[in-house]
């Protein structure tokens, strides 16, 4: 009888262990507020995964840098402190130039070109991330980047002396070239930096302008449409490999669908965010030819520098991007 009880107890322990092993809870940090369209995409993906796996995989989204600040998220995923996370790709450019591709001014200025650029970049990006023990699940672009200030800027010379909020090396570089003072401030801290006068200008999207209620501090938004940076969602490779094959396939499938919906959401939100800025009395400025010429000159120099730094990987991406150009675009 004791032997039977021991066997039953062993089976129960094994069953509980299997059940615990079959159910996983993952943390997903992001640096953006809960209402941001990127975070909306993450939340929907988390709900879809939990529903489709019947609760086997539960993902908790931690918005607005509440679990890890933006600069810490990649390291947290690599070390397994967080199983997955969303990162602004260009913040990692100092680790590898390929991460900074989508912040090169005027290389891709609209959603169609930005998506072509992403497809050209993706195979190289996946190779780089794989070596770091990280798997790319998806990437979604922000709306085009414009310039916010307290006055109309008619040329790059008007930017001299501005206290310029930077969020990646590209925005810092632009500030240095035009004579502004770059201060690195992540999105979660932007509102406070504006309110206290730490910064009085920035280059970012209409979406970030809305998130930070930028109209409370600045007055003009210049639609230069310089580039469309991307957020990428990554997962720790070891954690992903621990999932059974069916769940892995499901996560990949749902991430692909989230990517498609994310790009569509941001396309819609681009004009919506500009409308919100205008509704809150911001002046929406069509940039002067001189300002655009000055910005494009800076962009040409930055692309040339990037190609030198990125080497073979960079040339592979740019060649693939150029090959994918529509015939009409190729003639321009």
Coordinates of C-alpha atoms in Angstrom, one line a residue:
X1 CA 0.0 0.0 0.0
X2 CA 2.8 2.4 0.9
X3 CA 4.4 1.6 -2.5
X4 CA 1.1 2.5 -4.3
X5 CA 0.8 5.8 -2.3
X6 CA 4.4 6.6 -3.1
X7 CA 3.8 6.0 -6.8
X8 CA 0.6 8.1 -6.8
X9 CA 2.4 10.9 -4.9
X10 CA 5.2 10.8 -7.5
X11 CA 2.8 11.0 -10.4
X12 CA 1.0 14.0 -8.8
X13 CA 4.3 15.8 -8.3
X14 CA 5.3 15.0 -11.8
X15 CA 1.9 16.3 -13.1
X16 CA 2.2 19.5 -11.2
X17 CA 5.8 20.0 -12.4
X18 CA 4.6 19.5 -16.0
X19 CA 1.8 21.9 -15.6
X20 CA 4.1 24.5 -14.2
X21 CA 6.5 23.9 -17.0
X22 CA 3.7 24.2 -19.6
X23 CA 2.6 27.6 -18.3
X24 CA 5.0 30.5 -18.7
X25 CA 4.8 34.2 -17.7
X26 CA 7.1 36.5 -19.7
X27 CA 7.9 40.2 -19.0
X28 CA 7.9 42.6 -21.9
X29 CA 9.3 46.1 -21.1
X30 CA 8.9 49.1 -23.4
X31 CA 9.9 52.7 -23.0
X32 CA 6.6 54.3 -24.2
X33 CA 3.3 55.1 -22.5
X34 CA 0.4 52.8 -22.5
X35 CA -1.6 55.0 -25.0
X36 CA 1.2 55.1 -27.6
X37 CA 0.4 53.2 -30.8
X38 CA 3.5 51.0 -30.4
X39 CA 2.4 50.0 -26.9
X40 CA -1.2 49.4 -28.2
X41 CA 0.3 46.9 -30.7
X42 CA 2.3 45.2 -28.0
X43 CA -0.7 44.9 -25.7
X44 CA -2.8 43.3 -28.5
X45 CA 0.0 40.9 -29.3
X46 CA 0.2 39.8 -25.6
X47 CA -3.6 39.3 -25.5
X48 CA -3.5 37.3 -28.7
X49 CA -0.7 35.1 -27.6
X50 CA -2.4 34.3 -24.2
X51 CA -5.7 33.6 -26.0
X52 CA -4.3 31.4 -28.8
X53 CA -2.0 29.4 -26.4
X54 CA -5.0 28.9 -24.0
X55 CA -3.0 30.6 -21.2
X56 CA 0.2 28.5 -21.7
X57 CA 2.1 31.7 -22.4
X58 CA 1.2 34.9 -20.6
X59 CA 3.0 38.1 -21.4
X60 CA 3.0 41.2 -19.1
X61 CA 3.6 44.5 -20.9
X62 CA 5.5 47.0 -18.7
X63 CA 5.1 50.5 -20.4
X64 CA 6.9 53.8 -20.0
X65 CA 10.2 52.5 -18.8
X66 CA 8.5 51.1 -15.6
X67 CA 10.5 47.9 -15.5
X68 CA 13.6 48.9 -17.5
X69 CA 14.5 52.2 -19.0
X70 CA 14.9 52.2 -22.8
X71 CA 18.7 52.0 -22.8
X72 CA 18.6 49.0 -20.5
X73 CA 16.0 46.9 -22.3
X74 CA 18.3 45.1 -24.9
X75 CA 20.7 44.1 -22.1
X76 CA 17.8 42.9 -20.0
X77 CA 16.6 40.6 -22.8
X78 CA 20.1 39.4 -23.6
X79 CA 20.7 38.4 -20.0
X80 CA 17.2 36.9 -19.5
X81 CA 16.2 39.5 -16.9
X82 CA 13.2 40.1 -19.3
X83 CA 12.2 37.4 -21.7
X84 CA 11.3 39.9 -24.4
X85 CA 11.3 43.7 -24.9
X86 CA 10.7 46.5 -27.3
X87 CA 13.7 48.7 -28.3
X88 CA 14.1 51.8 -30.4
X89 CA 16.5 50.3 -32.9
X90 CA 18.7 53.4 -33.4
X91 CA 19.6 53.6 -29.7
X92 CA 21.9 50.6 -30.3
X93 CA 23.9 52.2 -33.2
X94 CA 27.0 52.5 -31.1
X95 CA 27.0 48.7 -30.7
X96 CA 26.6 48.2 -34.5
X97 CA 26.1 50.7 -37.3
X98 CA 23.3 48.6 -38.8
X99 CA 21.0 49.5 -36.0
X100 CA 21.3 53.2 -37.0
X101 CA 20.2 52.7 -40.7
X102 CA 16.7 54.0 -40.3
X103 CA 17.9 57.3 -38.7
X104 CA 19.9 58.4 -41.7
X105 CA 18.2 61.6 -42.9
X106 CA 16.3 61.5 -46.2
X107 CA 17.3 57.9 -47.1
X108 CA 13.7 56.9 -46.6
X109 CA 11.1 59.6 -45.9
X110 CA 7.8 57.8 -46.3
X111 CA 6.2 54.6 -45.1
X112 CA 6.6 52.7 -48.4
X113 CA 10.3 53.5 -48.7
X114 CA 10.8 52.8 -44.9
X115 CA 9.2 49.4 -45.3
X116 CA 11.4 48.6 -48.3
X117 CA 14.4 49.7 -46.3
X118 CA 13.4 47.4 -43.4
X119 CA 13.0 44.4 -45.7
X120 CA 16.5 45.1 -47.1
X121 CA 17.9 45.5 -43.6
X122 CA 16.1 42.5 -42.0
X123 CA 18.4 39.6 -43.0
X124 CA 21.5 41.4 -41.8
X125 CA 19.7 42.5 -38.6
X126 CA 18.6 38.9 -37.8
X127 CA 22.2 37.7 -38.2
X128 CA 23.5 40.3 -35.8
X129 CA 20.8 39.7 -33.2
X130 CA 21.2 35.9 -33.5
X131 CA 24.9 36.2 -32.5
X132 CA 23.7 38.1 -29.4
X133 CA 21.3 35.3 -28.4
X134 CA 18.3 37.3 -29.4
X135 CA 15.5 36.7 -31.9
X136 CA 13.8 39.4 -33.9
X137 CA 10.0 39.1 -33.7
X138 CA 9.0 42.2 -35.6
X139 CA 9.8 45.9 -36.3
X140 CA 7.4 48.8 -36.8
X141 CA 8.2 52.3 -37.9
X142 CA 7.4 55.6 -36.2
X143 CA 5.8 58.4 -38.3
X144 CA 8.2 60.6 -40.1
X145 CA 10.4 62.8 -37.9
X146 CA 9.9 66.6 -37.8
X147 CA 11.5 69.5 -35.9
X148 CA 9.8 71.1 -32.9
X149 CA 10.9 74.5 -31.7
X150 CA 9.6 77.8 -30.1
X151 CA 9.9 79.7 -33.4
X152 CA 9.9 79.1 -37.1
X153 CA 13.2 77.8 -38.4
X154 CA 13.9 79.0 -41.9
X155 CA 17.4 77.5 -42.2
X156 CA 19.9 75.4 -40.3
X157 CA 21.5 78.6 -39.1
X158 CA 18.3 79.3 -37.1
X159 CA 19.0 76.2 -35.1
X160 CA 22.3 77.5 -33.7
X161 CA 22.2 77.6 -29.9
X162 CA 19.0 75.6 -29.4
X163 CA 18.9 73.3 -26.4
X164 CA 18.2 70.2 -28.5
X165 CA 16.7 67.0 -27.1
X166 CA 18.5 64.0 -28.7
X167 CA 17.4 60.4 -28.4
X168 CA 20.1 58.6 -30.5
X169 CA 23.5 59.4 -32.1
X170 CA 21.8 60.6 -35.3
X171 CA 19.9 63.4 -33.5
X172 CA 23.0 64.3 -31.5
X173 CA 25.0 64.5 -34.8
X174 CA 22.5 66.9 -36.4
X175 CA 22.7 69.1 -33.3
X176 CA 26.4 69.2 -33.4
X177 CA 26.5 70.1 -37.2
X178 CA 24.0 73.0 -36.9
X179 CA 25.5 74.3 -33.6
X180 CA 22.7 73.3 -31.3
X181 CA 23.4 71.8 -27.8
X182 CA 22.4 68.1 -27.8
X183 CA 21.0 66.6 -24.6
X184 CA 20.2 62.9 -24.6
X185 CA 16.7 62.5 -23.1
X186 CA 14.5 59.4 -23.6
X187 CA 10.8 59.7 -24.4
X188 CA 9.6 58.9 -20.9
X189 CA 11.5 62.0 -19.6
X190 CA 10.7 64.4 -22.4
X191 CA 7.7 66.1 -20.8
X192 CA 9.7 67.0 -17.7
X193 CA 12.7 68.2 -19.7
X194 CA 10.5 70.5 -21.7
X195 CA 8.5 71.8 -18.7
X196 CA 11.7 72.7 -16.8
X197 CA 13.4 74.3 -19.8
X198 CA 16.2 71.7 -20.0
X199 CA 15.5 71.5 -23.7
X200 CA 13.6 73.9 -26.1
X201 CA 13.7 71.9 -29.4
X202 CA 13.8 68.4 -30.7
X203 CA 13.5 66.2 -33.8
X204 CA 10.9 63.5 -33.3
X205 CA 7.5 62.3 -34.6
X206 CA 4.0 63.7 -34.2
X207 CA 3.3 60.7 -32.1
X208 CA 5.9 61.5 -29.5
X209 CA 4.8 65.1 -29.6
X210 CA 1.3 64.0 -28.6
X211 CA 2.6 61.6 -26.0
X212 CA 4.5 64.4 -24.3
X213 CA 1.9 67.1 -24.8
X214 CA 4.6 69.1 -26.4
X215 CA 2.3 72.0 -27.2
X216 CA 2.6 72.9 -23.5
X217 CA 6.2 74.0 -24.1
X218 CA 6.9 74.4 -27.8
X219 CA 4.9 76.2 -30.5
X220 CA 6.1 75.1 -34.0
X221 CA 6.3 71.8 -35.8
X222 CA 8.3 71.6 -39.0
X223 CA 7.3 68.7 -41.3
X224 CA 10.7 67.9 -42.7
X225 CA 9.9 64.1 -42.7
X226 CA 13.6 63.3 -42.2
X227 CA 13.3 59.6 -41.5
X228 CA 11.1 56.9 -40.0
X229 CA 12.9 55.2 -37.1
X230 CA 11.7 51.7 -36.0
X231 CA 11.0 50.0 -32.8
X232 CA 11.8 46.3 -32.7
X233 CA 10.4 43.6 -30.6
X234 CA 13.0 40.9 -29.6
X235 CA 12.9 37.8 -27.5
X236 CA 15.6 36.0 -25.6
X237 CA 16.6 33.0 -27.8
X238 CA 17.0 30.5 -25.0
X239 CA 13.5 31.4 -23.6
X240 CA 12.0 31.1 -27.0
X241 CA 13.6 27.7 -27.6
X242 CA 12.1 26.4 -24.3
X243 CA 8.7 26.8 -25.8
X244 CA 7.3 23.7 -27.6
X245 CA 7.4 23.9 -31.4
X246 CA 3.6 24.6 -31.7
X247 CA 3.9 27.5 -29.4
X248 CA 7.0 28.8 -31.1
X249 CA 5.2 28.7 -34.5
X250 CA 2.2 30.5 -33.0
X251 CA 4.3 33.3 -31.5
X252 CA 6.0 33.9 -34.8
X253 CA 2.8 33.9 -36.7
X254 CA 1.1 36.3 -34.3
X255 CA 4.1 38.6 -34.3
X256 CA 4.0 38.8 -38.1
X257 CA 0.4 39.8 -37.9
X258 CA 1.2 42.3 -35.2
X259 CA 3.9 43.8 -37.4
X260 CA 1.4 44.2 -40.3
X261 CA -1.2 45.8 -38.0
X262 CA 1.5 48.0 -36.4
X263 CA 2.6 49.5 -39.7
X264 CA -1.0 50.2 -40.7
X265 CA -1.7 51.7 -37.3
X266 CA 1.3 54.1 -37.6
X267 CA 0.3 55.1 -41.1
X268 CA -3.1 56.2 -39.8
X269 CA -1.7 57.8 -36.7
X270 CA 0.8 60.0 -38.6
X271 CA -1.9 62.5 -39.8
X272 CA -4.0 62.0 -36.7
X273 CA -1.1 63.1 -34.5
X274 CA -0.4 66.2 -36.6
X275 CA -4.1 67.0 -36.4
X276 CA -3.9 66.8 -32.6
X277 CA -0.9 69.1 -32.6
X278 CA -2.8 71.6 -34.7
X279 CA -5.9 71.3 -32.5
X280 CA -3.7 72.2 -29.5
X281 CA -2.6 75.5 -31.2
X282 CA 0.8 74.3 -32.5
X283 CA 1.8 76.0 -35.8
X284 CA 2.4 73.3 -38.4
X285 CA 5.2 74.6 -40.6
X286 CA 5.9 73.6 -44.2
X287 CA 9.7 73.8 -44.2
X288 CA 11.4 76.4 -46.4
X289 CA 13.5 75.2 -49.4
X290 CA 16.6 76.5 -47.6
X291 CA 15.9 74.4 -44.4
X292 CA 15.2 71.3 -46.5
X293 CA 18.4 71.9 -48.5
X294 CA 20.5 72.3 -45.3
X295 CA 18.9 69.1 -43.8
X296 CA 19.5 67.1 -47.0
X297 CA 23.1 68.1 -47.1
X298 CA 23.6 66.9 -43.5
X299 CA 21.8 63.7 -44.5
X300 CA 24.1 63.0 -47.5
X301 CA 27.1 63.4 -45.2
X302 CA 25.7 61.1 -42.6
X303 CA 24.8 58.4 -45.2
X304 CA 28.4 58.5 -46.6
X305 CA 29.8 58.2 -43.1
X306 CA 27.5 55.3 -42.2
X307 CA 28.5 53.3 -45.3
X308 CA 32.1 53.6 -44.2
X309 CA 31.3 52.4 -40.7
X310 CA 28.9 49.6 -41.7
X311 CA 31.3 48.0 -44.3
X312 CA 30.0 45.0 -46.1
X313 CA 26.8 44.7 -44.1
X314 CA 25.9 48.3 -45.0
X315 CA 26.7 47.8 -48.7
X316 CA 24.6 44.6 -48.7
X317 CA 21.6 46.5 -47.3
X318 CA 21.8 49.6 -49.5
X319 CA 22.3 47.5 -52.6
X320 CA 19.2 45.4 -51.7
X321 CA 17.2 48.6 -51.0
X322 CA 18.2 50.2 -54.3
X323 CA 17.2 47.0 -56.2
X324 CA 13.8 47.1 -54.6
X325 CA 13.0 50.6 -55.7
X326 CA 10.0 51.1 -57.9
X327 CA 10.9 52.0 -61.5
X328 CA 9.4 55.5 -61.1
X329 CA 11.4 56.1 -58.0
X330 CA 14.6 54.7 -59.6
X331 CA 14.4 57.4 -62.3
X332 CA 14.3 60.3 -59.8

